[in-house]
Amino acid sequence: MTDTEPTTSAGESGGNGHEPVTMEFLADWRNAAYNCFSSGHKFCREVCPVMQVTRNESWTPTAFHANVVAMEQGELTVEDVAEDYVNCTQCGACELRCPNTLFTGDFYRFRTRTVDLVKQMRALAVDNGVHQPGYRRWNELTDERTHEPVLGEVPVSQDHVRDWAEGLDIPIGGETILFVDCEAAFYRTSVPRAVAQLLQRAGYEFGLMREQWCCGGPAAEMGYRDQSRRFAEHNLADWRASGVKRVLVLDPHDYITFTEDYPAYFGDDYDIEIVLVVELLARFLAEGRLTPTVPIERTITYHDPCRLNKRKGIWQEPRQILRAIPGLTFHDVDRVTQWSYCSGGGGGLPVEKPELTARISASRLDKAAQLDVDTLVSACPWSERPLSEAGEARAIDVVDIHELLAESVGIEVGGSTGR
């Protein structure tokens, strides 16, 4: 897909009410924008993955806030700036690097809300009838199929959302269910197969949804809030109809959606426990419910998914898993916590600007190559596709952490690795 100008279409999600919608947005974001704009600090720019590879001043976190100031002053409109906000992976690095965050002393709870600003500016654009062509088509297809189209030629439909589980004898429903993101369910089927078999090996009971739809998180990230909420309402209704109390997630993007977007939609009525599979597996290893015994002779480093590390502060458990696997030589990255490297695979960037995602992934693989490794281990199916493509040029294999652990436990995973 090429980089094209945004199209304008009034009438969708309130397209005829530009002024009230815009004024409400500016009232919400005025103080935050002025705090950023007036501080003069630009530390966030050097940790922004987009800025690192483009050096485009219009696509920086500070510019995103400055645009709000200019809009309030009547110098710019949402039509003028909407396309700039495509250039963000919503990784959260800028928030952690901002002095306004650092001064609080808690990196993960009190932060400058640039990610939210990007999401809401994209939503403002959609509400005012300003659409990015890639985003619009992606969400139209998602709405039609109830699942993301998944880049490429993979057939996607409700009839095949559980095909990845063929032969694993997983029941439908129960108090605990496993939610499998669209990329893993239709493209990287080896990932959910590895997860399911590890859970079964540990004796952990779980089922699958009766009718799973996309989590709705990508729609929210691209600005299509009404669609996101409809999908969330469907999934929550499905969980409640089956008596679900706990949802296991393997994808960091789903984890963000279920722990941030859904509580915002449903408030106190949202009483579902969300469990990240990586944390659960680390616990099983500590308890002796899983024991890796098959040596895996690889020299590896670990890629921190931004939504786990930067957004949620989850970085220890994946390393506990990797250090429990015999045979691995683990060379950790120099940026372990707040400012770990980005893959470029988040925030809808691959949908609208795949060439920019590719540049960011190439930069990430350059960092891995400096450590003299043959394998980069990831914990995010959405990151693994662009990372794998970049890894081919550097003779570095990209492997999912769940698959690696399953191999060491002696499980033949099966399914597609997307290659």
mmCIF file of N, CA, C and O in Angstrom, residues 108-151:
data_model
loop_
_atom_site.group_PDB
_atom_site.id
_atom_site.type_symbol
_atom_site.label_atom_id
_atom_site.label_comp_id
_atom_site.label_asym_id
_atom_site.label_seq_id
_atom_site.Cartn_x
_atom_site.Cartn_y
_atom_site.Cartn_z
ATOM 1 N N TYR A 108 5.645 3.532 35.207
ATOM 2 C CA TYR A 108 4.564 2.842 34.537
ATOM 3 C C TYR A 108 3.171 3.328 34.919
ATOM 4 O O TYR A 108 2.206 3.047 34.240
ATOM 5 N N ARG A 109 3.022 4.069 36.019
ATOM 6 C CA ARG A 109 1.693 4.481 36.457
ATOM 7 C C ARG A 109 1.392 5.951 36.170
ATOM 8 O O ARG A 109 0.253 6.315 35.940
ATOM 9 N N PHE A 110 2.396 6.799 36.227
ATOM 10 C CA PHE A 110 2.172 8.230 36.044
ATOM 11 C C PHE A 110 3.001 8.690 34.847
ATOM 12 O O PHE A 110 4.217 8.791 34.939
ATOM 13 N N ARG A 111 2.348 8.969 33.763
ATOM 14 C CA ARG A 111 3.086 9.267 32.549
ATOM 15 C C ARG A 111 2.352 10.291 31.690
ATOM 16 O O ARG A 111 1.143 10.463 31.792
ATOM 17 N N THR A 112 3.114 10.943 30.831
ATOM 18 C CA THR A 112 2.526 11.814 29.825
ATOM 19 C C THR A 112 1.733 10.945 28.843
ATOM 20 O O THR A 112 2.240 9.939 28.364
ATOM 21 N N ARG A 113 0.528 11.332 28.497
ATOM 22 C CA ARG A 113 -0.400 10.436 27.799
ATOM 23 C C ARG A 113 -0.372 10.658 26.286
ATOM 24 O O ARG A 113 -1.402 10.883 25.655
ATOM 25 N N THR A 114 0.786 10.546 25.676
ATOM 26 C CA THR A 114 0.887 10.763 24.234
ATOM 27 C C THR A 114 0.183 9.664 23.447
ATOM 28 O O THR A 114 -0.417 9.924 22.400
ATOM 29 N N VAL A 115 0.249 8.428 23.922
ATOM 30 C CA VAL A 115 -0.440 7.334 23.234
ATOM 31 C C VAL A 115 -1.939 7.608 23.174
ATOM 32 O O VAL A 115 -2.584 7.439 22.129
ATOM 33 N N ASP A 116 -2.510 8.041 24.282
ATOM 34 C CA ASP A 116 -3.938 8.364 24.283
ATOM 35 C C ASP A 116 -4.246 9.533 23.358
ATOM 36 O O ASP A 116 -5.290 9.551 22.692
ATOM 37 N N LEU A 117 -3.353 10.509 23.325
ATOM 38 C CA LEU A 117 -3.564 11.646 22.429
ATOM 39 C C LEU A 117 -3.617 11.191 20.976
ATOM 40 O O LEU A 117 -4.489 11.620 20.205
ATOM 41 N N VAL A 118 -2.701 10.325 20.578
ATOM 42 C CA VAL A 118 -2.678 9.831 19.203
ATOM 43 C C VAL A 118 -3.977 9.090 18.888
ATOM 44 O O VAL A 118 -4.604 9.301 17.838
ATOM 45 N N LYS A 119 -4.392 8.199 19.795
ATOM 46 C CA LYS A 119 -5.639 7.457 19.571
ATOM 47 C C LYS A 119 -6.829 8.399 19.447
ATOM 48 O O LYS A 119 -7.687 8.230 18.572
ATOM 49 N N GLN A 120 -6.886 9.402 20.312
ATOM 50 C CA GLN A 120 -8.043 10.299 20.293
ATOM 51 C C GLN A 120 -7.998 11.274 19.117
ATOM 52 O O GLN A 120 -9.051 11.678 18.608
ATOM 53 N N MET A 121 -6.802 11.655 18.678
ATOM 54 C CA MET A 121 -6.726 12.492 17.486
ATOM 55 C C MET A 121 -7.176 11.702 16.252
ATOM 56 O O MET A 121 -7.867 12.237 15.370
ATOM 57 N N ARG A 122 -6.797 10.450 16.179
ATOM 58 C CA ARG A 122 -7.281 9.619 15.080
ATOM 59 C C ARG A 122 -8.800 9.471 15.130
ATOM 60 O O ARG A 122 -9.480 9.494 14.095
ATOM 61 N N ALA A 123 -9.337 9.321 16.340
ATOM 62 C CA ALA A 123 -10.787 9.220 16.491
ATOM 63 C C ALA A 123 -11.473 10.538 16.121
ATOM 64 O O ALA A 123 -12.546 10.534 15.504
ATOM 65 N N LEU A 124 -10.846 11.641 16.493
ATOM 66 C CA LEU A 124 -11.389 12.947 16.120
ATOM 67 C C LEU A 124 -11.471 13.080 14.608
ATOM 68 O O LEU A 124 -12.459 13.591 14.052
ATOM 69 N N ALA A 125 -10.436 12.615 13.921
ATOM 70 C CA ALA A 125 -10.443 12.666 12.464
ATOM 71 C C ALA A 125 -11.603 11.857 11.894
ATOM 72 O O ALA A 125 -12.350 12.330 11.024
ATOM 73 N N VAL A 126 -11.773 10.627 12.393
ATOM 74 C CA VAL A 126 -12.870 9.787 11.899
ATOM 75 C C VAL A 126 -14.213 10.430 12.213
ATOM 76 O O VAL A 126 -15.125 10.463 11.369
ATOM 77 N N ASP A 127 -14.356 10.967 13.427
ATOM 78 C CA ASP A 127 -15.618 11.616 13.799
ATOM 79 C C ASP A 127 -15.931 12.814 12.901
ATOM 80 O O ASP A 127 -17.093 13.165 12.703
ATOM 81 N N ASN A 128 -14.881 13.442 12.372
ATOM 82 C CA ASN A 128 -15.069 14.586 11.481
ATOM 83 C C ASN A 128 -15.024 14.196 10.005
ATOM 84 O O ASN A 128 -14.926 15.055 9.132
ATOM 85 N N GLY A 129 -15.068 12.884 9.732
ATOM 86 C CA GLY A 129 -15.142 12.432 8.347
ATOM 87 C C GLY A 129 -13.820 12.423 7.614
ATOM 88 O O GLY A 129 -13.803 12.391 6.380
ATOM 89 N N VAL A 130 -12.692 12.450 8.334
ATOM 90 C CA VAL A 130 -11.374 12.424 7.707
ATOM 91 C C VAL A 130 -10.788 11.023 7.913
ATOM 92 O O VAL A 130 -10.553 10.612 9.049
ATOM 93 N N HIS A 131 -10.561 10.309 6.818
ATOM 94 C CA HIS A 131 -10.142 8.914 6.900
ATOM 95 C C HIS A 131 -8.814 8.700 6.179
ATOM 96 O O HIS A 131 -8.581 9.263 5.107
ATOM 97 N N GLN A 132 -7.984 7.859 6.763
ATOM 98 C CA GLN A 132 -6.820 7.360 6.047
ATOM 99 C C GLN A 132 -7.274 6.144 5.235
ATOM 100 O O GLN A 132 -7.999 5.286 5.761
ATOM 101 N N PRO A 133 -6.885 6.048 3.972
ATOM 102 C CA PRO A 133 -7.440 4.992 3.111
ATOM 103 C C PRO A 133 -7.153 3.578 3.618
ATOM 104 O O PRO A 133 -8.029 2.712 3.555
ATOM 105 N N GLY A 134 -5.940 3.340 4.112
ATOM 106 C CA GLY A 134 -5.613 2.010 4.615
ATOM 107 C C GLY A 134 -6.408 1.660 5.855
ATOM 108 O O GLY A 134 -6.961 0.554 5.977
ATOM 109 N N TYR A 135 -6.473 2.581 6.792
ATOM 110 C CA TYR A 135 -7.255 2.358 8.011
ATOM 111 C C TYR A 135 -8.716 2.071 7.681
ATOM 112 O O TYR A 135 -9.339 1.166 8.248
ATOM 113 N N ARG A 136 -9.252 2.884 6.782
ATOM 114 C CA ARG A 136 -10.676 2.754 6.469
ATOM 115 C C ARG A 136 -10.971 1.384 5.865
ATOM 116 O O ARG A 136 -11.922 0.706 6.291
ATOM 117 N N ARG A 137 -10.173 0.962 4.900
ATOM 118 C CA ARG A 137 -10.398 -0.330 4.258
ATOM 119 C C ARG A 137 -10.195 -1.472 5.246
ATOM 120 O O ARG A 137 -10.966 -2.439 5.265
ATOM 121 N N TRP A 138 -9.170 -1.378 6.077
ATOM 122 C CA TRP A 138 -8.869 -2.421 7.061
ATOM 123 C C TRP A 138 -10.072 -2.623 7.989
ATOM 124 O O TRP A 138 -10.480 -3.760 8.256
ATOM 125 N N ASN A 139 -10.627 -1.533 8.465
ATOM 126 C CA ASN A 139 -11.724 -1.644 9.419
ATOM 127 C C ASN A 139 -13.043 -2.014 8.752
ATOM 128 O O ASN A 139 -13.891 -2.660 9.373
ATOM 129 N N GLU A 140 -13.219 -1.653 7.497
ATOM 130 C CA GLU A 140 -14.387 -2.141 6.761
ATOM 131 C C GLU A 140 -14.339 -3.656 6.628
ATOM 132 O O GLU A 140 -15.341 -4.352 6.833
ATOM 133 N N LEU A 141 -13.173 -4.183 6.259
ATOM 134 C CA LEU A 141 -13.021 -5.634 6.126
ATOM 135 C C LEU A 141 -13.173 -6.334 7.467
ATOM 136 O O LEU A 141 -13.765 -7.417 7.557
ATOM 137 N N THR A 142 -12.617 -5.726 8.524
ATOM 138 C CA THR A 142 -12.764 -6.309 9.859
ATOM 139 C C THR A 142 -14.224 -6.365 10.259
ATOM 140 O O THR A 142 -14.698 -7.355 10.837
ATOM 141 N N ASP A 143 -14.958 -5.318 9.951
ATOM 142 C CA ASP A 143 -16.380 -5.278 10.283
ATOM 143 C C ASP A 143 -17.147 -6.357 9.522
ATOM 144 O O ASP A 143 -18.034 -7.010 10.074
ATOM 145 N N GLU A 144 -16.795 -6.568 8.266
ATOM 146 C CA GLU A 144 -17.474 -7.574 7.453
ATOM 147 C C GLU A 144 -17.194 -8.989 7.942
ATOM 148 O O GLU A 144 -18.085 -9.837 7.981
ATOM 149 N N ARG A 145 -15.941 -9.236 8.334
ATOM 150 C CA ARG A 145 -15.508 -10.603 8.646
ATOM 151 C C ARG A 145 -15.500 -10.906 10.140
ATOM 152 O O ARG A 145 -15.278 -12.054 10.528
ATOM 153 N N THR A 146 -15.696 -9.889 10.954
ATOM 154 C CA THR A 146 -15.584 -9.947 12.419
ATOM 155 C C THR A 146 -14.171 -10.301 12.878
ATOM 156 O O THR A 146 -13.952 -10.609 14.042
ATOM 157 N N HIS A 147 -13.230 -10.262 11.978
ATOM 158 C CA HIS A 147 -11.815 -10.474 12.283
ATOM 159 C C HIS A 147 -10.992 -9.580 11.370
ATOM 160 O O HIS A 147 -11.422 -9.264 10.257
ATOM 161 N N GLU A 148 -9.811 -9.213 11.832
ATOM 162 C CA GLU A 148 -8.943 -8.402 10.988
ATOM 163 C C GLU A 148 -8.579 -9.173 9.724
ATOM 164 O O GLU A 148 -8.398 -10.391 9.766
ATOM 165 N N PRO A 149 -8.423 -8.462 8.595
ATOM 166 C CA PRO A 149 -8.115 -9.169 7.350
ATOM 167 C C PRO A 149 -6.755 -9.849 7.369
ATOM 168 O O PRO A 149 -6.530 -10.782 6.595
ATOM 169 N N VAL A 150 -5.835 -9.425 8.226
ATOM 170 C CA VAL A 150 -4.489 -9.995 8.333
ATOM 171 C C VAL A 150 -3.755 -9.805 7.011
ATOM 172 O O VAL A 150 -4.137 -10.375 5.994
ATOM 173 N N LEU A 151 -2.707 -9.004 7.036
ATOM 174 C CA LEU A 151 -1.980 -8.669 5.807
ATOM 175 C C LEU A 151 -1.554 -9.913 5.052
ATOM 176 O O LEU A 151 -0.998 -10.846 5.629
#
